[in-house]
Short mmCIF file of C-alpha atoms and ligand atoms in Angstrom, two decimals:
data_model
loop_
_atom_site.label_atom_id
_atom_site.label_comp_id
_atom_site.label_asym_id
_atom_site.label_seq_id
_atom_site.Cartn_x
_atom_site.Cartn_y
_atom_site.Cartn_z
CA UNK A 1 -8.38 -38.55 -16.66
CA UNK A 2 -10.74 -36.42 -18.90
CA UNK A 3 -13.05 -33.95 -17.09
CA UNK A 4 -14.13 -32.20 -20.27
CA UNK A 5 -16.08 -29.45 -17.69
CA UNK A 6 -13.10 -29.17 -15.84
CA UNK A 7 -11.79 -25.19 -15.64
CA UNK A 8 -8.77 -24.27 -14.36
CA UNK A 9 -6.83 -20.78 -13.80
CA UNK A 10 -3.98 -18.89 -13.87
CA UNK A 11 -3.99 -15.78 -11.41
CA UNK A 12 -1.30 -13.76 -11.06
CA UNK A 13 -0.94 -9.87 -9.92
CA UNK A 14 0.17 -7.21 -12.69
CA UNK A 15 2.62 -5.62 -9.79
CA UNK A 16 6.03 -6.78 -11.42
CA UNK A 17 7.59 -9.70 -13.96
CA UNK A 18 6.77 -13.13 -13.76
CA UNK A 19 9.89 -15.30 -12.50
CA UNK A 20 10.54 -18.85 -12.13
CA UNK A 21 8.28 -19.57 -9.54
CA UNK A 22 5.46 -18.29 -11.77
CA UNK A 23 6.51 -20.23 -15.00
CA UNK A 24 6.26 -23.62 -12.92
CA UNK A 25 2.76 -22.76 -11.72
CA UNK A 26 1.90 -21.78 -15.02
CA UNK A 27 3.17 -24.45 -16.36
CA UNK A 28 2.07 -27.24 -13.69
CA UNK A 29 -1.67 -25.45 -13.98
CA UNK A 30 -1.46 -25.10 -17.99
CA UNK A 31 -0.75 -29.03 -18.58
CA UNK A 32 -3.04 -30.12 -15.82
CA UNK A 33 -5.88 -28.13 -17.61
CA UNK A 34 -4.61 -29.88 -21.06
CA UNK A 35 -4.54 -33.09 -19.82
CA UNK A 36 -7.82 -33.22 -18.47
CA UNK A 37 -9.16 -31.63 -21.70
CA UNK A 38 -10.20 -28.38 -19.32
CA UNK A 39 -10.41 -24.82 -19.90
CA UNK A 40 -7.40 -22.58 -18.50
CA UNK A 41 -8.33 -19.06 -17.87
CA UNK A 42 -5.99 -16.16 -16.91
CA UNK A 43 -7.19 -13.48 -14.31
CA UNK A 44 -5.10 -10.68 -13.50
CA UNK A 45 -5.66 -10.07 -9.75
CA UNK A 46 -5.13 -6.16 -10.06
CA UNK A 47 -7.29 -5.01 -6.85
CA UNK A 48 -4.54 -2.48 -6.00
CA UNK A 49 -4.66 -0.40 -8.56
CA UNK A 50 -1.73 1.44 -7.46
CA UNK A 51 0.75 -1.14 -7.63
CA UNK A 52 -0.75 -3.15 -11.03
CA UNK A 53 -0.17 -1.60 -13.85
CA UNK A 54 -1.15 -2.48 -17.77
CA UNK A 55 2.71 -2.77 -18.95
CA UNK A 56 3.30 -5.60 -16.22
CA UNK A 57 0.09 -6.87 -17.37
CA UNK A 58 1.42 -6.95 -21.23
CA UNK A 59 5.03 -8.11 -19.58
CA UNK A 60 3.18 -11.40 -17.77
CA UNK A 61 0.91 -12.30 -20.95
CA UNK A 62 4.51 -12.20 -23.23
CA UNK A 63 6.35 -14.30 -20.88
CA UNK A 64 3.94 -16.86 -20.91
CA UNK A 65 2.94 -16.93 -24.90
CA UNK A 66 6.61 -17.50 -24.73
CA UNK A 67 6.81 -20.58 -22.33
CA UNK A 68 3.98 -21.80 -25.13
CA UNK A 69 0.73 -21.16 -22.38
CA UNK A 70 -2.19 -20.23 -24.36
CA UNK A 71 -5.42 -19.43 -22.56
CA UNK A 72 -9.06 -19.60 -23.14
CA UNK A 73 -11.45 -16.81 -23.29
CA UNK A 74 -10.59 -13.03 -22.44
CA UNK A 75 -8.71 -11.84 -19.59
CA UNK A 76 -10.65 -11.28 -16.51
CA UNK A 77 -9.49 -7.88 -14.68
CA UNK A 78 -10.31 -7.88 -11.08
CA UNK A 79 -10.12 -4.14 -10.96
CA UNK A 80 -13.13 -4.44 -13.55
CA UNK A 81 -15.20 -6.27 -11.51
CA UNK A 82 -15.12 -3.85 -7.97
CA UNK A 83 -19.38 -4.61 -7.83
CA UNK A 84 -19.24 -8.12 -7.67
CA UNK A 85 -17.13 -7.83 -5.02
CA UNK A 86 -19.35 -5.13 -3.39
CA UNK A 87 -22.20 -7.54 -3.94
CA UNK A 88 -20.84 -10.36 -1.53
CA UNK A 89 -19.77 -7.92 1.07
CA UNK A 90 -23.07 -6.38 1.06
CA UNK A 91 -24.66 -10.35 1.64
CA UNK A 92 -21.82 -10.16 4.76
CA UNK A 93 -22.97 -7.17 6.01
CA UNK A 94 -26.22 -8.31 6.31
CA UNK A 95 -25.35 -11.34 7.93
CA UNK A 96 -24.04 -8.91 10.48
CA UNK A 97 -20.41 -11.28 10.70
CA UNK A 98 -18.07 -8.24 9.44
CA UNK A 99 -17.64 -4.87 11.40
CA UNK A 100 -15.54 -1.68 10.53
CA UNK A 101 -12.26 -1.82 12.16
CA UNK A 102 -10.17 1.17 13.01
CA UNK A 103 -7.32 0.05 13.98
CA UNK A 104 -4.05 1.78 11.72
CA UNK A 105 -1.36 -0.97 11.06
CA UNK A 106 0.84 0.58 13.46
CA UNK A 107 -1.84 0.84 16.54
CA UNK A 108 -2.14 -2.66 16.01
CA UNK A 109 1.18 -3.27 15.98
CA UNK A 110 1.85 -1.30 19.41
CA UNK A 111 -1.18 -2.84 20.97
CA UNK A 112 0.63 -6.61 20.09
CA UNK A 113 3.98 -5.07 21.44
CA UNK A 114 2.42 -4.01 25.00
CA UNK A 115 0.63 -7.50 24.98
CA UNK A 116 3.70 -9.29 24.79
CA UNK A 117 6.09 -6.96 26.61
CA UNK A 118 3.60 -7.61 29.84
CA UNK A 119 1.94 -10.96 28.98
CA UNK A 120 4.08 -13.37 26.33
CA UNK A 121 3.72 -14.31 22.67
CA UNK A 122 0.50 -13.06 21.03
CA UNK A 123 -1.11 -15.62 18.14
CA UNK A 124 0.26 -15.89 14.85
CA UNK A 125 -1.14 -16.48 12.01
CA UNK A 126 -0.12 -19.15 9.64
CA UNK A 127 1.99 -16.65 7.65
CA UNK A 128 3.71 -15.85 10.75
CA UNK A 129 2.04 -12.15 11.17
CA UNK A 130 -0.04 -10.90 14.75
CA UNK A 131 -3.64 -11.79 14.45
CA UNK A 132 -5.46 -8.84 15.00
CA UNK A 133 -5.68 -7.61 18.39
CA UNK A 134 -9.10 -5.01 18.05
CA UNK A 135 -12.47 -6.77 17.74
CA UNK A 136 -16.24 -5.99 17.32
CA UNK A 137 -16.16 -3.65 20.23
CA UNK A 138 -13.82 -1.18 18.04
CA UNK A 139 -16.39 1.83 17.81
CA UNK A 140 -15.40 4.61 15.42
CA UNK A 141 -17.39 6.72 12.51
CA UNK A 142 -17.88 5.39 8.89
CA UNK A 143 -16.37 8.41 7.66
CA UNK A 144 -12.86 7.72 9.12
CA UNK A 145 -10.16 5.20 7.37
CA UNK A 146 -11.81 1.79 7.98
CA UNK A 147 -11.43 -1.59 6.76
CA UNK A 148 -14.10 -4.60 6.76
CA UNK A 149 -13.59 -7.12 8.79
CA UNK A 150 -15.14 -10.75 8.96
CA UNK A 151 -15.73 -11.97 12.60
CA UNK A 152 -14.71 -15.57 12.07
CA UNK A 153 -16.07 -17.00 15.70
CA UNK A 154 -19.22 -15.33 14.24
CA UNK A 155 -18.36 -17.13 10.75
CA UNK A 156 -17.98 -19.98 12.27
CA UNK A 157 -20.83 -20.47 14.38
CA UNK A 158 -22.71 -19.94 11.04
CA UNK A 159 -21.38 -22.60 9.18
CA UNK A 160 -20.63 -24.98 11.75
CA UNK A 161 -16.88 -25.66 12.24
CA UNK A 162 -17.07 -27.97 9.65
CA UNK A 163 -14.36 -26.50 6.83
CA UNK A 164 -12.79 -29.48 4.50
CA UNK A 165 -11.48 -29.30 0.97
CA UNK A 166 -10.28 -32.10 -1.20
CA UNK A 167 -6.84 -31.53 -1.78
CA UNK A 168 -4.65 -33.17 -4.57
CA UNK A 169 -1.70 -31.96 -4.43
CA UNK A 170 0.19 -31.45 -1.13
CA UNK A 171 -0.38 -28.97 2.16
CA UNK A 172 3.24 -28.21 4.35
CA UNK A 173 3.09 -31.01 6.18
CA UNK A 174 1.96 -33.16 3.36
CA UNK A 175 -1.78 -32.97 3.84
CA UNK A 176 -4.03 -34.31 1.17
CA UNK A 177 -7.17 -36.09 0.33
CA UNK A 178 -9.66 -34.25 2.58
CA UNK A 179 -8.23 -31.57 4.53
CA UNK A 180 -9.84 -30.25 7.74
CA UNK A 181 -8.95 -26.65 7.43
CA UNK A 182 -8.33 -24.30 10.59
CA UNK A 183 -9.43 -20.61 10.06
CA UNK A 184 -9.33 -19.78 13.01
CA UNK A 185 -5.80 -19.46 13.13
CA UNK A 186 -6.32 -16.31 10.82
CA UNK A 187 -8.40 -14.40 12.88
CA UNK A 188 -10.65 -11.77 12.10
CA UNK A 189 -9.56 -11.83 8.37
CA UNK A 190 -9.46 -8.25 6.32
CA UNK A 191 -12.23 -8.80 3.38
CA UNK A 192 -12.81 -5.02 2.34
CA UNK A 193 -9.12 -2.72 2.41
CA UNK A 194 -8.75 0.79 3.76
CA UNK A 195 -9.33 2.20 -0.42
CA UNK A 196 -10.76 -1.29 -2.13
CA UNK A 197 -13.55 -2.33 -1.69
CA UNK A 198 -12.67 -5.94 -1.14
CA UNK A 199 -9.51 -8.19 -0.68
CA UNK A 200 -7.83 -10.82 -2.24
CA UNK A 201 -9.68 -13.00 -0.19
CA UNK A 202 -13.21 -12.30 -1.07
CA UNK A 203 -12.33 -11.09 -4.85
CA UNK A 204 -10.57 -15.15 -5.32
CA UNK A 205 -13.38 -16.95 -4.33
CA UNK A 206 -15.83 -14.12 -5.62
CA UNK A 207 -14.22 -15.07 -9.45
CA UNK A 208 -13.45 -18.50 -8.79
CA UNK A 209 -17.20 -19.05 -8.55
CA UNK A 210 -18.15 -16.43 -11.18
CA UNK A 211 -16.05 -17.90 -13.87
CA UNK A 212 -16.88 -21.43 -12.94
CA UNK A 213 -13.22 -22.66 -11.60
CA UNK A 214 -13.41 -26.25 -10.97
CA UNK A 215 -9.24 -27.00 -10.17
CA UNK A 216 -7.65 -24.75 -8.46
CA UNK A 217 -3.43 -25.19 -9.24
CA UNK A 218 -1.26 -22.87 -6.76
CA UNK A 219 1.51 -22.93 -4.70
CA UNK A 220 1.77 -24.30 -1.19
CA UNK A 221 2.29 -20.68 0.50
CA UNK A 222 -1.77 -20.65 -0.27
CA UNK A 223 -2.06 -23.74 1.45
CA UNK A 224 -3.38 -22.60 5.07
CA UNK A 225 -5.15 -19.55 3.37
CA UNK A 226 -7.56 -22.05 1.52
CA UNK A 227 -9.39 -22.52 5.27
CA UNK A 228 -10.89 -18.90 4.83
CA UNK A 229 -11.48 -19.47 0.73
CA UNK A 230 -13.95 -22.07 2.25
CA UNK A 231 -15.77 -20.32 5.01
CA UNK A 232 -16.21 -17.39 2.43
CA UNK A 233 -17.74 -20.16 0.27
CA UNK A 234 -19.43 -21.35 2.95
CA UNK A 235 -20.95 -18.10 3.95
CA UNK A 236 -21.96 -16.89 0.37
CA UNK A 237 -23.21 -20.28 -0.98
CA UNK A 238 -20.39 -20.46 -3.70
CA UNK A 239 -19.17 -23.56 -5.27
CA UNK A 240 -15.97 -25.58 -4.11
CA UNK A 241 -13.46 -26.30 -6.46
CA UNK A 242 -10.72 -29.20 -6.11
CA UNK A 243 -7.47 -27.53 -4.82
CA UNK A 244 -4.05 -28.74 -6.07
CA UNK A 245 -1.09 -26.56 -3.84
CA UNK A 246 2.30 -27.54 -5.42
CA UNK A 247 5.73 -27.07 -4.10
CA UNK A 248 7.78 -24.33 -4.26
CA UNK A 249 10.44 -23.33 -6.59
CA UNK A 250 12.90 -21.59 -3.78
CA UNK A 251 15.58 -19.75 -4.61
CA UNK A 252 19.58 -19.83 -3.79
CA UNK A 253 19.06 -18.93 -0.60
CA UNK A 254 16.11 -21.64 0.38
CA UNK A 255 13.45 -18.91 0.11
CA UNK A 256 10.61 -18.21 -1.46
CA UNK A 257 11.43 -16.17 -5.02
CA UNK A 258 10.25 -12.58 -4.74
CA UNK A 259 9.15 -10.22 -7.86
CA UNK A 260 11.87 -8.07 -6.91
CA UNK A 261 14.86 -10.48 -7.65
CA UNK A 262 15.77 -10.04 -11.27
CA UNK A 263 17.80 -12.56 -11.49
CA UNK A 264 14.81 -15.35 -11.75
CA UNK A 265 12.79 -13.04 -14.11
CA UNK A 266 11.64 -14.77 -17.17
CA UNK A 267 12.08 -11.25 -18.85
CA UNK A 268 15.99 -11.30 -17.43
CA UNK A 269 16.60 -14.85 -17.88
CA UNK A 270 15.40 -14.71 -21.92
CA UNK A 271 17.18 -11.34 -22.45
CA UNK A 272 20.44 -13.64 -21.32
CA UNK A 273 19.80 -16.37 -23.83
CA UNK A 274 17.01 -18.78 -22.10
CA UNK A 275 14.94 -20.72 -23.87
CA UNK A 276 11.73 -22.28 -22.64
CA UNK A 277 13.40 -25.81 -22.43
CA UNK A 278 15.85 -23.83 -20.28
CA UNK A 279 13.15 -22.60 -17.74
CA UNK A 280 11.41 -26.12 -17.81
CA UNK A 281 15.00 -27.69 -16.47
CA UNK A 282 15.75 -24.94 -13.98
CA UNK A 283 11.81 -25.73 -12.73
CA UNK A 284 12.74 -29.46 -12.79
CA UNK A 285 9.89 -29.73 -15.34
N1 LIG B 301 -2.80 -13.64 -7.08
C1 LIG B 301 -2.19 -14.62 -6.24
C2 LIG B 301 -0.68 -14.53 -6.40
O1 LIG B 301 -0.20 -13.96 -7.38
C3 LIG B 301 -2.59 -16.03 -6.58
C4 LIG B 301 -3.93 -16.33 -6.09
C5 LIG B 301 -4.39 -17.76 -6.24
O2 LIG B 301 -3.86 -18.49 -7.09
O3 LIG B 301 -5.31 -18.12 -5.54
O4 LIG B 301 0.01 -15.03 -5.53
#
């Protein structure tokens, strides 16, 4: 179908090489955006500036020139962009639905032990990690290590608990069409870090929005996590694009690849004689 407004993106972080997992996305997103006679941008999602760096940034834009993915416009930096990010929170604060929270990782972490060591299981997010156990009622000074916070029951008394996408690809349990999303099961969500100010949360749909994203192409692991890309939406008035989560190119061992397995590195796999019809058949492309 030809949706000659349509805009679609590549996003990846500059914190290692691209492997196989990333050359199907890219891939999937790049011919999606072709056939539909879109736009397909490439953002480098750099908001930890400590970990990104520019050679993995030149290392992801040479592996994918050489799987043939060209892209439109200049690169959007996210580490560029810190007061656009600022901007939203500062529309969140004053909505009074984020707080400072003190909590260290490892104070929450002993506050979810002695939960569970007296009381049971404490709630998991959809990725499997504690929700947060502090709250609102955390009091502390603005000059020690904070993050930002959104109160979702807050959130979600704002927008109603009315949070849908139209999905066409596929959720975990093969959800699509509309999806009723549940944010909830995140918790109080992180949208400013300790030393950034903002997350990858806020900075997606932030840029989404700002560089007018209308198909969103990822993999399922960001299925769940689209339910607080839409109550951020919700809250700041930002557009919603389609979302299209594809499946998963696992490894050996059934799980998901990681950046630090060289063995599915595009860089690796060309250096041992690969060609780009090679990656497309080890992607079942
Ligand atoms: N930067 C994210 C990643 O590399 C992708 C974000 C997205 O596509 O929404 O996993």
């Amino acid at each position: 179908m030809n949706r000659s407004g349509a805009v679609f993106r590549f996003a990846p972080s500059p914190n290692g090489r691209l492997h196989l997992g990333h050359a199907y996305s890219a891939l999937v997103n790049f011919e999606m955006a072709r056939q539909t006679g879109g736009a397909f941008l490439l953002r480098m999602e750099d908001i930890d500036v400590e970990r990104c760096t520019p050679a993995f940034e030149q290392g992801i834009c040479e592996d994918l020139q050489w799987l043939g993915i060209e892209w439109d416009d200049v690169i959007r930096r996210q580490s560029e962009h810190f007061a656009d990010y600022r901007q939203s929170l500062d529309l969140l604060e004053a909505e009074g639905i984020v707080y400072r929270s003190f909590l260290s990782r490892s104070e929450a972490r002993r506050l979810v032990e002695a939960h569970e060591s007296k009381a049971g299981p404490w709630p998991r997010d959809p990725d499997g990690a504690p929700l947060y156990p502090g709250g609102r009622f955390e009091t502390g000074s603005g000059d020690q290590p904070h993050v930002l916070r959104l109160d979702m029951k807050a959130a979600l008394e704002r927008i109603g608990s009315d949070c849908r996408w139209e999905e066409t690809g596929a959720g975990p349990e093969g959800e699509t069409g509309t999806v009723q999303g549940n944010p909830a099961a995140w918790g109080d969500v992180v949208v400013a870090r300790r030393d950034t100010p903002t997350s990858y949360n806020l900075s997606v749909v932030v840029d989404d929005a700002l560089q007018g994203v209308t198909d969103i192409v990822r993999g399922r692991d960001l299925f769940h996590a689209t339910a607080v890309h839409v109550v951020l939406q919700e809250l700041l008035g930002l557009t919603r694009p389609l979302y299209h989560h594809h499946d998963l190119v696992l490894g050996a061992d059934g799980r998901k690849l990681s950046k630090t397995n060289r063995d599915t590195s595009l860089s690796a796999l060309r250096e041992a004689g690969a060609t780009p019809g090679d990656i497309r058949r080890m992607v079942s492309l």
